[in-house]
Amino acid sequence: MAARSSSRSSAKDRPSYRCTECGWTTAKWLGRCPECQAWGTVEEHGVPAVRTTAPGRVTSAALPIGQVDGRQATARSTGVDELDRVLGGGLVPGAVVLLAGEPGVGKSTLLLDVAAKAATDDHRTLYVTAEESASQVRLRADRIGALNEHLYLAAETDLSAVLGHLDSVKPSLLILDSVQTVASPELDG
């Protein structure tokens, strides 16, 4: 198949636009930012950086699916029957689950209950609160009976500190409440 030349610039050569108030980005200029509703704050940001990744060394050969050991992905019960049902049997090691919902519906309370029930001698749980203080979470744990010596609690908003807690606690389960409030000074956005 022959390559066609085009007078139009490719997507990688086009500038992007960013709101100077909230940081929202878009591929085209707008007079009003749809995110923060500010007028006249969307400015050209420049050509986005092109990220490429070269093929790397394969860590293990691809196998026919029937030969893959499914036991590693066996779900472990959360201790909350209805949540286990929604998750297809419980939490699978290595999986990431995003729990979303309107403010005040009980996401943090549910996760604290799951954290306490999942914590055992063999499975530590780390609950990182990024929206509330550790004291607030402790009071909720008292109220719902979610105290467990294998449940660790940290109040952090810095990603590197969260990673430090992971290194020191080495949990089987991490609950990050909530992910949008954790940031790294090394990353934009």
mmCIF file of N, CA, C and O in Angstrom, residues 3 19 37 57 61 73 75 101 105 109 117 119 169 181:
data_model
loop_
_atom_site.group_PDB
_atom_site.id
_atom_site.type_symbol
_atom_site.label_atom_id
_atom_site.label_comp_id
_atom_site.label_asym_id
_atom_site.label_seq_id
_atom_site.Cartn_x
_atom_site.Cartn_y
_atom_site.Cartn_z
ATOM 1 N N ALA A 3 2.083 5.074 0.582
ATOM 2 C CA ALA A 3 1.834 6.114 1.578
ATOM 3 C C ALA A 3 1.361 7.371 0.875
ATOM 4 O O ALA A 3 1.875 7.732 -0.175
ATOM 5 N N CYS A 19 -6.386 25.466 29.951
ATOM 6 C CA CYS A 19 -6.994 26.531 30.744
ATOM 7 C C CYS A 19 -5.984 26.972 31.801
ATOM 8 O O CYS A 19 -5.472 26.145 32.560
ATOM 9 N N GLN A 37 -15.545 26.951 33.768
ATOM 10 C CA GLN A 37 -16.461 27.975 33.254
ATOM 11 C C GLN A 37 -15.831 29.372 33.154
ATOM 12 O O GLN A 37 -16.547 30.353 33.009
ATOM 13 N N ARG A 57 12.108 -6.436 26.029
ATOM 14 C CA ARG A 57 12.360 -7.859 26.195
ATOM 15 C C ARG A 57 11.117 -8.508 26.808
ATOM 16 O O ARG A 57 10.522 -7.984 27.738
ATOM 17 N N ALA A 61 6.848 -16.060 27.810
ATOM 18 C CA ALA A 61 6.269 -16.331 26.491
ATOM 19 C C ALA A 61 4.741 -16.298 26.549
ATOM 20 O O ALA A 61 4.137 -16.645 27.562
ATOM 21 N N ALA A 73 -5.566 -15.920 39.782
ATOM 22 C CA ALA A 73 -6.591 -14.885 39.721
ATOM 23 C C ALA A 73 -7.848 -15.276 40.491
ATOM 24 O O ALA A 73 -8.919 -14.747 40.235
ATOM 25 N N ALA A 75 -10.525 -15.119 43.139
ATOM 26 C CA ALA A 75 -11.043 -14.018 43.955
ATOM 27 C C ALA A 75 -11.039 -14.390 45.434
ATOM 28 O O ALA A 75 -11.309 -15.530 45.804
ATOM 29 N N GLY A 101 -19.323 6.901 43.192
ATOM 30 C CA GLY A 101 -20.697 7.180 43.584
ATOM 31 C C GLY A 101 -20.815 8.591 44.097
ATOM 32 O O GLY A 101 -19.814 9.287 44.300
ATOM 33 N N VAL A 105 -22.771 8.636 50.005
ATOM 34 C CA VAL A 105 -23.535 7.388 49.901
ATOM 35 C C VAL A 105 -22.925 6.248 50.704
ATOM 36 O O VAL A 105 -23.536 5.193 50.829
ATOM 37 N N THR A 109 -17.149 4.349 54.196
ATOM 38 C CA THR A 109 -17.575 3.442 55.259
ATOM 39 C C THR A 109 -17.517 1.998 54.772
ATOM 40 O O THR A 109 -17.022 1.115 55.479
ATOM 41 N N LYS A 117 -12.237 -6.345 57.443
ATOM 42 C CA LYS A 117 -12.578 -7.757 57.246
ATOM 43 C C LYS A 117 -11.500 -8.485 56.444
ATOM 44 O O LYS A 117 -11.297 -9.679 56.619
ATOM 45 N N ALA A 119 -8.245 -7.823 56.546
ATOM 46 C CA ALA A 119 -6.995 -7.873 57.292
ATOM 47 C C ALA A 119 -6.937 -9.119 58.176
ATOM 48 O O ALA A 119 -7.824 -9.337 58.996
ATOM 49 N N VAL A 169 4.734 -1.323 54.968
ATOM 50 C CA VAL A 169 3.655 -2.194 55.468
ATOM 51 C C VAL A 169 3.564 -3.497 54.668
ATOM 52 O O VAL A 169 3.247 -4.538 55.212
ATOM 53 N N THR A 181 -7.378 12.712 45.005
ATOM 54 C CA THR A 181 -6.770 13.678 45.911
ATOM 55 C C THR A 181 -5.295 13.387 46.171
ATOM 56 O O THR A 181 -4.647 14.104 46.913
#
